[in-house]
Coordinates of C-alpha atoms in Angstrom, one line a residue:
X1234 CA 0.0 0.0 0.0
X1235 CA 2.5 2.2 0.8
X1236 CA 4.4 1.9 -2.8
X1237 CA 1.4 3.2 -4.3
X1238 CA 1.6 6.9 -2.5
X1239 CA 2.3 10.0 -4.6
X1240 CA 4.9 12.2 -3.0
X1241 CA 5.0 15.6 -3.6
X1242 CA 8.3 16.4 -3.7
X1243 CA 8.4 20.1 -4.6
X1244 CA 6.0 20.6 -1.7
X1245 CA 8.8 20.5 0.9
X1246 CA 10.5 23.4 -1.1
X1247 CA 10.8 26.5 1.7
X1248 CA 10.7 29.9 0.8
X1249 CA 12.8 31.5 2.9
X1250 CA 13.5 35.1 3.8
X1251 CA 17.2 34.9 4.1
X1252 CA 20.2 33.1 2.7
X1253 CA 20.0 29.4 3.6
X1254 CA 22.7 28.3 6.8
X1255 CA 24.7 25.8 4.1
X1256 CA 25.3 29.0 1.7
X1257 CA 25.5 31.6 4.3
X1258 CA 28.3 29.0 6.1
X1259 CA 30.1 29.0 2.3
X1260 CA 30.5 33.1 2.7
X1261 CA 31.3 33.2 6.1
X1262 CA 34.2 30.5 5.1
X1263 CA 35.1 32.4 2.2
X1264 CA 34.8 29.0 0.3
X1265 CA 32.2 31.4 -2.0
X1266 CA 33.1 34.7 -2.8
X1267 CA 32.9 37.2 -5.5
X1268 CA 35.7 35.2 -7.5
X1269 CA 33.6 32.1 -7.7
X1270 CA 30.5 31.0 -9.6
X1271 CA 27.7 29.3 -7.7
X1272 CA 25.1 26.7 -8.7
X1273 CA 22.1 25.9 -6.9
X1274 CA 21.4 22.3 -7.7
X1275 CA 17.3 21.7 -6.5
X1276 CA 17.6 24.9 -5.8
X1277 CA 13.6 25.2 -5.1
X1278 CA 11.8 28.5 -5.2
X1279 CA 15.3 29.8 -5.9
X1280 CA 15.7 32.4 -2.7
X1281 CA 19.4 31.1 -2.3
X1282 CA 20.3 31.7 -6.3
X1283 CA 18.6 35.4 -6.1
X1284 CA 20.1 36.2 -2.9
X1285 CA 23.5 35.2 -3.7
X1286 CA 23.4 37.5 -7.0
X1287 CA 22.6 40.2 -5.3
X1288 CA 25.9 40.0 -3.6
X1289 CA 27.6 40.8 -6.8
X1290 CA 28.3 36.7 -7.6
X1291 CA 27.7 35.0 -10.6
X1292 CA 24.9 32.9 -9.4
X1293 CA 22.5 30.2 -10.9
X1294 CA 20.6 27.1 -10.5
X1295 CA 18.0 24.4 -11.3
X1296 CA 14.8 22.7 -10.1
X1297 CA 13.2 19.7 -11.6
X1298 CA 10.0 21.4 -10.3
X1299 CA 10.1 25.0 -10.0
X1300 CA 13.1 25.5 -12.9
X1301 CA 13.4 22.9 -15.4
X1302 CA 14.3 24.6 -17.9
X1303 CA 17.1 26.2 -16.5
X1304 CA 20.1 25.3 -17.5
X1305 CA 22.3 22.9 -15.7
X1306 CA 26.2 24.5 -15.6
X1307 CA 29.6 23.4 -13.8
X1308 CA 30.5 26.1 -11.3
X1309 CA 33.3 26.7 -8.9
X1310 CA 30.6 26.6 -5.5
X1311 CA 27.7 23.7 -6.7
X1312 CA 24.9 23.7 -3.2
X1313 CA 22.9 20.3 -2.9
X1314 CA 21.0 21.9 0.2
X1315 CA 18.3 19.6 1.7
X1316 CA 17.4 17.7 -1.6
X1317 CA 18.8 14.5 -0.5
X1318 CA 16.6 14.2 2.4
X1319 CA 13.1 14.6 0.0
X1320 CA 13.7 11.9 -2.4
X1321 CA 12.4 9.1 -1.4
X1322 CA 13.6 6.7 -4.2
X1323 CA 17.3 5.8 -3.2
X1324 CA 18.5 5.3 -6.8
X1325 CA 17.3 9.1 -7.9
X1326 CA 18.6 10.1 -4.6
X1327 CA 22.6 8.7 -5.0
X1328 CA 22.8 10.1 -9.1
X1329 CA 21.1 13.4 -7.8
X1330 CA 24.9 13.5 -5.7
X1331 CA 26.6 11.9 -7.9
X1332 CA 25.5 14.6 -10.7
X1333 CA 25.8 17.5 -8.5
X1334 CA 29.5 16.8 -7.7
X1335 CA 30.1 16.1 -11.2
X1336 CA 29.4 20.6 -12.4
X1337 CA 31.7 21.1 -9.5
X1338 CA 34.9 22.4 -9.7
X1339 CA 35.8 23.3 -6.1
X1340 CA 33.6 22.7 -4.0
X1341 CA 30.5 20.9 -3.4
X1342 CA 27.9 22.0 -0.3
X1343 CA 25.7 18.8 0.9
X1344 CA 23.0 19.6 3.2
X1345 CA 20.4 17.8 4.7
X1346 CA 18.1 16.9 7.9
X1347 CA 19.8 15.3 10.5
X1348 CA 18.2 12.8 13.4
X1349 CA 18.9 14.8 16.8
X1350 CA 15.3 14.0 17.9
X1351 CA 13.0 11.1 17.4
X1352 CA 10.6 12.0 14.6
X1353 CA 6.9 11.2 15.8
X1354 CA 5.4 8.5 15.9
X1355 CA 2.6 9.7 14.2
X1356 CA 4.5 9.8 10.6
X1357 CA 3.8 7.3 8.2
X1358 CA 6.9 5.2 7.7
X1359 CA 8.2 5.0 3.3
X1360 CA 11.3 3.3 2.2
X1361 CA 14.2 4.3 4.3
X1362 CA 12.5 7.4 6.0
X1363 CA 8.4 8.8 6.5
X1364 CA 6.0 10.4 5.0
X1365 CA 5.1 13.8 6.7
X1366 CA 1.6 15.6 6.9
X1367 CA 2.4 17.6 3.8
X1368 CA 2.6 14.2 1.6
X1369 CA 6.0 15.3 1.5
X1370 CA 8.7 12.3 1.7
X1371 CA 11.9 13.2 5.1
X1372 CA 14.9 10.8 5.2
X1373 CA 16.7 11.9 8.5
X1374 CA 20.2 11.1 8.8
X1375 CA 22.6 10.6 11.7
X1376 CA 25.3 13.3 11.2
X1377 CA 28.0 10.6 11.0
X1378 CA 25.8 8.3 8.4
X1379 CA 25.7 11.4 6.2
X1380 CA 29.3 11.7 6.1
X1381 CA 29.8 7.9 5.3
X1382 CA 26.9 8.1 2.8
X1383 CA 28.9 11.2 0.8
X1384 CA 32.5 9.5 1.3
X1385 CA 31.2 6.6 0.0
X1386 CA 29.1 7.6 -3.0
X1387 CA 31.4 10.3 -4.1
X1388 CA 34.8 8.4 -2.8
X1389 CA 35.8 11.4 -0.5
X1390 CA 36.3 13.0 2.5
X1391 CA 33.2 14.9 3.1
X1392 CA 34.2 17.9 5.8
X1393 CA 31.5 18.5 8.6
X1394 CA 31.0 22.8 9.0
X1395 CA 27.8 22.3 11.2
X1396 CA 24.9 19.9 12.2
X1397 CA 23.5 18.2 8.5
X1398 CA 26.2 20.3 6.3
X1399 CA 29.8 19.0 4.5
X1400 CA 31.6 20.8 2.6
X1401 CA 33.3 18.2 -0.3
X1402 CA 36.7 19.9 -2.1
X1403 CA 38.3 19.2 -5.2
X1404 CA 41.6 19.8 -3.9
X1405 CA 43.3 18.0 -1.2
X1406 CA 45.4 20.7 -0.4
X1407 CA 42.7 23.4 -0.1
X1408 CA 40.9 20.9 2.1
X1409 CA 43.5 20.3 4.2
X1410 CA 43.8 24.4 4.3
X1411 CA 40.5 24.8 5.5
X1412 CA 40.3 21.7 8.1
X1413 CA 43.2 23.6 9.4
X1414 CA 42.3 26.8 9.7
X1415 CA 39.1 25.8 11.4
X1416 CA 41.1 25.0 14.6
X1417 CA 43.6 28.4 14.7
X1418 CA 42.5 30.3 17.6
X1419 CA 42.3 34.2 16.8
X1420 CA 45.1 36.3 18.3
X1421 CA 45.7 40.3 18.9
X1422 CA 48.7 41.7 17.9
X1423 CA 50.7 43.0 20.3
X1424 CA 50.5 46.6 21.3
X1425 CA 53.2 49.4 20.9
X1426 CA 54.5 49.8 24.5
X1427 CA 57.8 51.5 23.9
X1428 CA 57.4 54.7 20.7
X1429 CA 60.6 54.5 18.4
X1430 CA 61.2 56.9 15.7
X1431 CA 62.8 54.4 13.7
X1432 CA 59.6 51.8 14.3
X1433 CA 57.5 54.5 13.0
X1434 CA 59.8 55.3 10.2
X1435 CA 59.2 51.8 9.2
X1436 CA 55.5 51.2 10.7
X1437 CA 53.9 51.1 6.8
X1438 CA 56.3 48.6 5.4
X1439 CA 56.1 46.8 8.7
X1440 CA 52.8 46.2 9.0
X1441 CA 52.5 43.0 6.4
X1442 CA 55.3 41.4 8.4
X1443 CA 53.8 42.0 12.0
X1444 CA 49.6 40.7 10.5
X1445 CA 51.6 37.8 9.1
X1446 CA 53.0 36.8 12.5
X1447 CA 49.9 37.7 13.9
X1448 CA 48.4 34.7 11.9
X1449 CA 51.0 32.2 11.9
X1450 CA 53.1 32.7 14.7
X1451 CA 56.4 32.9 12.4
X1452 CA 58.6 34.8 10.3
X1453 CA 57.4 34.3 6.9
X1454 CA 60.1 32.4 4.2
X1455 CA 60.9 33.9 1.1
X1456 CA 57.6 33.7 -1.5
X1457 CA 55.1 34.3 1.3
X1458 CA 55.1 38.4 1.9
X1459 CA 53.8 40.7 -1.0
X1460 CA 56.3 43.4 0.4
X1461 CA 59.4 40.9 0.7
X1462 CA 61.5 42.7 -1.8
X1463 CA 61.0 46.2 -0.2
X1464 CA 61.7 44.7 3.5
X1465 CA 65.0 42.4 2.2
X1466 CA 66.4 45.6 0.6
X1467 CA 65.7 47.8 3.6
X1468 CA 66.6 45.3 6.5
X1469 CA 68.7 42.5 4.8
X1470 CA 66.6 39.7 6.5
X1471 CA 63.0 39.3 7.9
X1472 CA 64.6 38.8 11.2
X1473 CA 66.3 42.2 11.3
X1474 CA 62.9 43.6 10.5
X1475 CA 61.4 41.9 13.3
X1476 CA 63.7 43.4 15.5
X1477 CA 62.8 46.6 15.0
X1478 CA 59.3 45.7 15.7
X1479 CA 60.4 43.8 19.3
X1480 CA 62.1 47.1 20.4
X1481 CA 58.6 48.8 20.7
X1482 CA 56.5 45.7 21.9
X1483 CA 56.1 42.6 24.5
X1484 CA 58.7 39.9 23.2
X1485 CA 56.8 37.5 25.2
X1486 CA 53.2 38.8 23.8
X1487 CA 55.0 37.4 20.5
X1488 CA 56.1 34.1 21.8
X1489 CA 52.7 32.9 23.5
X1490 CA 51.3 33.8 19.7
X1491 CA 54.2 31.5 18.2
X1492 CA 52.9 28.9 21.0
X1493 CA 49.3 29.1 20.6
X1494 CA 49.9 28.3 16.6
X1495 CA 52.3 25.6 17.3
X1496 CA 49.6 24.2 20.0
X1497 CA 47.0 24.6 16.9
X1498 CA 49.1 22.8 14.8
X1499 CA 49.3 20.1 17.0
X1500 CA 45.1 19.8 17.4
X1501 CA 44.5 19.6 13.4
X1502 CA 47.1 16.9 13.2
X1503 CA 45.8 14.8 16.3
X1504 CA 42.2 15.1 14.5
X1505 CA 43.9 14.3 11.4
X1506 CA 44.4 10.5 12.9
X1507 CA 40.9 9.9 12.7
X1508 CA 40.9 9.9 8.9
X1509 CA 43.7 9.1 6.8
X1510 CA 46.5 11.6 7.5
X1511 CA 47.5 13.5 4.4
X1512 CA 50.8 13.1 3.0
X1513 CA 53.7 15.9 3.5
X1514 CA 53.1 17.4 0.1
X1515 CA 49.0 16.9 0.6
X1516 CA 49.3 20.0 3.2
X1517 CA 49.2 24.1 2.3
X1518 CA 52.9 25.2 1.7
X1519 CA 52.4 27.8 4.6
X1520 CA 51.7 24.6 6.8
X1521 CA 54.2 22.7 5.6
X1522 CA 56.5 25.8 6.9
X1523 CA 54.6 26.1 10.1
X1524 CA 55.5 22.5 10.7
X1525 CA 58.9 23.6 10.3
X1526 CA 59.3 26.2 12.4
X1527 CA 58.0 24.9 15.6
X1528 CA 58.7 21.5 15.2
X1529 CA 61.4 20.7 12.8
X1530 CA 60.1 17.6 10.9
X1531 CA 56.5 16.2 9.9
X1532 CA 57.0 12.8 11.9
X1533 CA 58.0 14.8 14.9
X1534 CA 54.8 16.9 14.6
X1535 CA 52.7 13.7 14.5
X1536 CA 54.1 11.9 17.4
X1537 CA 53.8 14.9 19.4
X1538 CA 50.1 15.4 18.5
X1539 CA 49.3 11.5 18.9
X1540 CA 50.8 11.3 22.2
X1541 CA 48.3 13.8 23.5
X1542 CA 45.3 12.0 21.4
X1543 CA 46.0 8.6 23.0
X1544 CA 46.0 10.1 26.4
X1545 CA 42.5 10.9 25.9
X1546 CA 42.1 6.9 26.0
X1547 CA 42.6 7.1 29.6
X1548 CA 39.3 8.6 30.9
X1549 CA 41.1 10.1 34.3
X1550 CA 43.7 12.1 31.6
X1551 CA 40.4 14.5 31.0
X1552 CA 39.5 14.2 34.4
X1553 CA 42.5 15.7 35.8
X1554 CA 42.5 18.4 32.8
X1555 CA 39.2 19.4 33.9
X1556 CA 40.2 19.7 37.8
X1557 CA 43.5 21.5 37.0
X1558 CA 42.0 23.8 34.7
X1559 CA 41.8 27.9 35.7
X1560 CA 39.6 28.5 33.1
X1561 CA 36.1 27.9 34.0
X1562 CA 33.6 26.9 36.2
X1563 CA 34.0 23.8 38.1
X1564 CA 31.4 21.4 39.8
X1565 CA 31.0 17.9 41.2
X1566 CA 30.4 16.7 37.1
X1567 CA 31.8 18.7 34.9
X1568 CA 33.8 21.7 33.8
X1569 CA 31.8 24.4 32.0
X1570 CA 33.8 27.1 29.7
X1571 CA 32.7 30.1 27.6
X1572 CA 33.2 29.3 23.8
X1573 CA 35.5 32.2 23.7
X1574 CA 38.3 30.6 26.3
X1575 CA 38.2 27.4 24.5
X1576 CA 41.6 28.3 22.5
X1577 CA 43.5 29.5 26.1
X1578 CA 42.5 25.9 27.1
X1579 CA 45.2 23.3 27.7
X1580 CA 45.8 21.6 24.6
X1581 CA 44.7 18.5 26.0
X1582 CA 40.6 20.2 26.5
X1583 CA 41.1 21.5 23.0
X1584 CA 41.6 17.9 21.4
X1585 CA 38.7 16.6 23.4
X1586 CA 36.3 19.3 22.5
X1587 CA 38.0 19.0 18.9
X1588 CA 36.8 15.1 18.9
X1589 CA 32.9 15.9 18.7
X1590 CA 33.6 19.1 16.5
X1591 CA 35.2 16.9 14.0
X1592 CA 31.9 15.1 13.6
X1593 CA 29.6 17.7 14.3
X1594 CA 31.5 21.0 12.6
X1595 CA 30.7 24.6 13.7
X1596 CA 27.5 24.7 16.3
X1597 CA 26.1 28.0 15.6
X1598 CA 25.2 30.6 18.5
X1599 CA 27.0 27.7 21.5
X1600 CA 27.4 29.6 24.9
X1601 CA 29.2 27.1 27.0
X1602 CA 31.1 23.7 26.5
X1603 CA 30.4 21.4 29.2
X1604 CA 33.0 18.6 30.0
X1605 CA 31.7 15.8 31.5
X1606 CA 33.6 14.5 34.3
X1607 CA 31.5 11.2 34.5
X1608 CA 31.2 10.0 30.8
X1609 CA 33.0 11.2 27.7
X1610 CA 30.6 13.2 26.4
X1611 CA 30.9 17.1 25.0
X1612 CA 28.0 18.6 25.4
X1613 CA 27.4 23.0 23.8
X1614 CA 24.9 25.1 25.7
X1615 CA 23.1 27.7 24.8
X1616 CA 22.5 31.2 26.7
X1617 CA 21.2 33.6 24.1
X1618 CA 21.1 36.3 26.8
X1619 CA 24.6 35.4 28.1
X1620 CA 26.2 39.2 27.6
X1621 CA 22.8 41.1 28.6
X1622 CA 21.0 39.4 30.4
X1623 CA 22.2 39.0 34.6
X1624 CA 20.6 35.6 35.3
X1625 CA 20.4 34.1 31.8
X1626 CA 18.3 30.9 30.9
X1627 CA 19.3 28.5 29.2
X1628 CA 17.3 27.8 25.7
X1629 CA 19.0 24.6 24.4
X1630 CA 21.6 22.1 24.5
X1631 CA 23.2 19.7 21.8
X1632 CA 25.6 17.0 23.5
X1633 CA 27.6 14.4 21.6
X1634 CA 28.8 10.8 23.3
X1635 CA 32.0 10.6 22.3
X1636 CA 31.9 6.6 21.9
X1637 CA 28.4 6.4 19.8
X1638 CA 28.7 9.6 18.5
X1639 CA 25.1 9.7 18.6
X1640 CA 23.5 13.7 19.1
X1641 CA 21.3 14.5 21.7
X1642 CA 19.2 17.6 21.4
X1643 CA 16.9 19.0 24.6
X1644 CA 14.8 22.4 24.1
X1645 CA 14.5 24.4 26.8
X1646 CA 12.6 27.6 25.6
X1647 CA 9.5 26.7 26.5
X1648 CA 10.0 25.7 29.9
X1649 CA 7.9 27.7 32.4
X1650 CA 11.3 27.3 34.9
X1651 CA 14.5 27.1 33.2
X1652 CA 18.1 26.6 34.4
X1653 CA 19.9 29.8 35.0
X1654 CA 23.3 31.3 35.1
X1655 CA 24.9 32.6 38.1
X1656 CA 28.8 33.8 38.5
X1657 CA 29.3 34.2 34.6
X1658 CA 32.6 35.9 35.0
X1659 CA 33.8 31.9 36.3
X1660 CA 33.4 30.6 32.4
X1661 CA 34.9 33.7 30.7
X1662 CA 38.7 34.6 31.0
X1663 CA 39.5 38.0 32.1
X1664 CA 39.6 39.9 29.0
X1665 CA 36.5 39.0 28.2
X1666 CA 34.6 42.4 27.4
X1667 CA 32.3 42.1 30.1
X1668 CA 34.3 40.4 32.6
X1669 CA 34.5 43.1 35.4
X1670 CA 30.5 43.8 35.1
X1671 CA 30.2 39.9 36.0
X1672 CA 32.6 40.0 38.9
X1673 CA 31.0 43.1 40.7
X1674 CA 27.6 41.8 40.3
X1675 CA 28.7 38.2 41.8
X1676 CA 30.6 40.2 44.5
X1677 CA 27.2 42.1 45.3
X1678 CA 24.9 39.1 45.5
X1679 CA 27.4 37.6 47.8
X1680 CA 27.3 40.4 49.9
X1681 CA 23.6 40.5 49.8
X1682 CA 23.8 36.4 50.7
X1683 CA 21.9 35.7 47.3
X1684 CA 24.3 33.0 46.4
X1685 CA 24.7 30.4 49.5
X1686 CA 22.0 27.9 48.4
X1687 CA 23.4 26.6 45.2
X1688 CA 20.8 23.9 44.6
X1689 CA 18.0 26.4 45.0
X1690 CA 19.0 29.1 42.9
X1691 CA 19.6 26.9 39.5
X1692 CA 16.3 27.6 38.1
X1693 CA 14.3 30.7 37.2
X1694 CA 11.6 30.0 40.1
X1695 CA 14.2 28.9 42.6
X1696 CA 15.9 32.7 42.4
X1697 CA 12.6 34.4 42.7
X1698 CA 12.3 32.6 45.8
X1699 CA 15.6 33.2 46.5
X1700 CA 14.8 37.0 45.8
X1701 CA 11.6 37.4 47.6
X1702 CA 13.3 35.3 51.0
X1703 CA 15.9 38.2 51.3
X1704 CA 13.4 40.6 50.3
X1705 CA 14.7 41.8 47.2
X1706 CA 12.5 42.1 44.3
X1707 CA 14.4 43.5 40.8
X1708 CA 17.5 44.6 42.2
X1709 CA 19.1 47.9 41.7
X1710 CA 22.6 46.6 40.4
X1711 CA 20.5 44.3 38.5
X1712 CA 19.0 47.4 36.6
X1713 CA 22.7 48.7 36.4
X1714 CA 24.4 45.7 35.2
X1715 CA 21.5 45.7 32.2
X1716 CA 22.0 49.6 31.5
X1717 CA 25.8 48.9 31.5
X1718 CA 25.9 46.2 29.2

């Protein structure tokens, strides 16, 4: 009976208002830009094909429903976003990849819906997913069956950016590029402290030389600075440069950047085990120096980066990361940590948090990272209000068992009594923008004796309660904490 239903296909087509997360994740990457073309393969009502030309970029697409007889044409950025998922015959579905990676020349977008929840029971089950209330057909994919399902249709390594969306390259070295740069932490450059006519004699020319360091934690070789010529002929080496620019700044501000990039390093190469390890000529030439610089030889680099993956074996390893840690709050089960401190981690933290980001790529709008002390399991928490709001509740939470890899998604927003926040400035480090506002508030609800009964003040009711005991009702630094923020 159920072979005789008539999907309708173009019915689960959504117009949407914005650009969709798969392409808007391709710009914020930079994978599409004004110097690529872009294809929308089932492109539906085609929002994603207008939307993207308005941006200035050649843009175009295809629907077997909406535009068929639109022309279908190679291009540099091809998106197959959420068509997978709709068609319910299995054959149609694999050529429908198969024919979108073929018009791609760099790189292919795959999107599609991914199982965090249960879908109800109530759906009518139709080959290998249901049928939903719209007649529409919904295959919903574990994130890690999706993966396996691209690699082995297309015979690739399909890169996860976010829940549902991989990012297939053409190149091995721009892949490679882009895995990497995916786990460099972001880094100031180090102020002037010291004026020097001579520094400012030289500031323009300098300037390329101190951004590159900035990025990679390294003098650059020769091939890898625009201005190279103009700073050789000036200085006689990039390390007489330098110097000039180390009379007027930290030295040691320089070598924690040099650090943090060698520490990057060694995160994409431990995550690099997981799949097969690209060869020494597979990896960007600027790597390939990195690797250099801080440690010499390729095999070094690897042993040094394994060493700390197979640690993680040892469940007490993270345990004992967790409990030594400075950054963040610590309870009884777990260590919980701002999204913007996870790079000043230990390394160790980093690689653990780096294992279910591997699988699950970027989560979007994340507050916290929770370590679980208990069971290896990551899980990302979301406080929408984190910055402006005092108490703020929590609205979701997506957390990732590190053995199954199975996804667990809770909702929260609807709850009449959420969890709540309390001490914020203990997840953040102390250059976080709003780090001092945190502290004096905490320091004033101790002083008001808001904060002894931990296990009553978790939730949204329990510090009302908490309020209305002490007789407080909306506090006055409450008002100024919001005002200030």
């Amino acid at each position: 009976m159920a072979e005789s239903l008539e999907i309708e296909r173009h019915r689960a087509a959504i117009a949407r208002h914005d650009i969709s997360r798969p392409v808007r994740l391709a710009i914020d990457w930079q994978i599409l830009n004004q110097e690529t073309s872009f294809f929308d393969y089932g492109c539906g009502h085609g929002g994603d094909v207008q939307r993207v030309a308005k941006l200035g970029y050649s843009s175009a697409g295809w629907d077997p429903y909406y535009f068929p007889k639109d022309t279908i044409s190679v291009a540099d950025i091809v998106n197959l976003g959420y068509v997978l998922n709709v068609i319910e015959d299995q054959e149609e579905r694999r050529r429908s990849l198969i024919r979108a990676w073929e018009i791609t020349q760099k790189v292919l977008i795959v999107a599609a819906q991914v199982l965090i929840n249960a879908p109800s029971k109530t759906q009518l089950a139709y080959s290998d997913g249901i049928v939903t209330r719209r007649n529409t057909f919904q295959k919903y994919y574990e994130q890690q069956e999706l993966k396996t399902y691209i690699d082995e249709v297309l015979n690739v390594d399909a890169v996860p950016v976010a829940l549902g969306v991989y990012f297939i390259f053409r190149d091995d070295v721009e892949k490679e590029s882009f895995k990497a740069i995916r786990f460099f932490s972001s880094t100031a450059t180090p102020r002037v402290r010291i004026p020097s006519k001579r520094f400012e004699d030289y500031q323009e020319q300098l300037k390329p030389l101190i951004d590159f360091f900035t990025k990679r934690g390294r003098l650059p070789v020769k091939g890898e600075l625009g201005n190279q010529e103009e700073l050789l002929t000036e200085f006689g080496s990039f390390r007489r440069a330098f110097n000039v620019v180390l009379q007027v700044t930290d030295e040691a501000e320089w070598d924690a950047i040099a650090y943090r990039r060698s520490l990057d390093i060694q995160v994409y190469l431990a995550l690099s085990h997981f799949d097969q390890r690209p060869t020494w000529h597979k990896l960007p030439p600027e790597m390939r120096q990195d690797i250099k610089a801080f440690f010499g030889s390729y095999e070094e680099a690897c042993q040094v980066a394994d060493q700390k993956l197979f640690s993680l074996g040892n469940p007490q390893v993270i345990h004992k990361a967790c409990e030594k840690s400075k950054i963040g709050k610590h309870t009884r089960g777990a260590l919980y940590v701002h999204v913007s401190a996870l790079a000043a981690l230990d390394p160790l933290l980093r690689i653990y948090e780096s294992c279910a980001s591997r699988t699950i790529g970027r989560v979007d709008g994340a507050t916290l990272i929770k370590y679980h002390l208990d069971k290896q399991q990551i899980s990302y928490l979301f406080y929408p209000q984190f910055d402006i709001d005092p108490h703020p509740a929590l609205t979701a939470s997506i957390t990732i068992d590190l053995k199954t890899l199975y996804i667990t998604h809770r909702d929260y927003a609807d709850r009449a009594n959420p969890p709540i926040l309390h001490r914020k400035e203990t997840f953040v480090t102390p250059n976080y923008p709003h780090y001092q506002q945190f502290a004096q508030l905490t320091q004033q609800e101790e002083e008001l004796g808001l904060l002894k009964q931990k296990s009553d003040i978790g939730t949204r009711a329990g510090w009302e309660k908490c309020l209305a005991a002490h007789g407080v009702t909306i506090t006055g630094h409450q008002i100024h904490q919001l005002k200030e923020f």
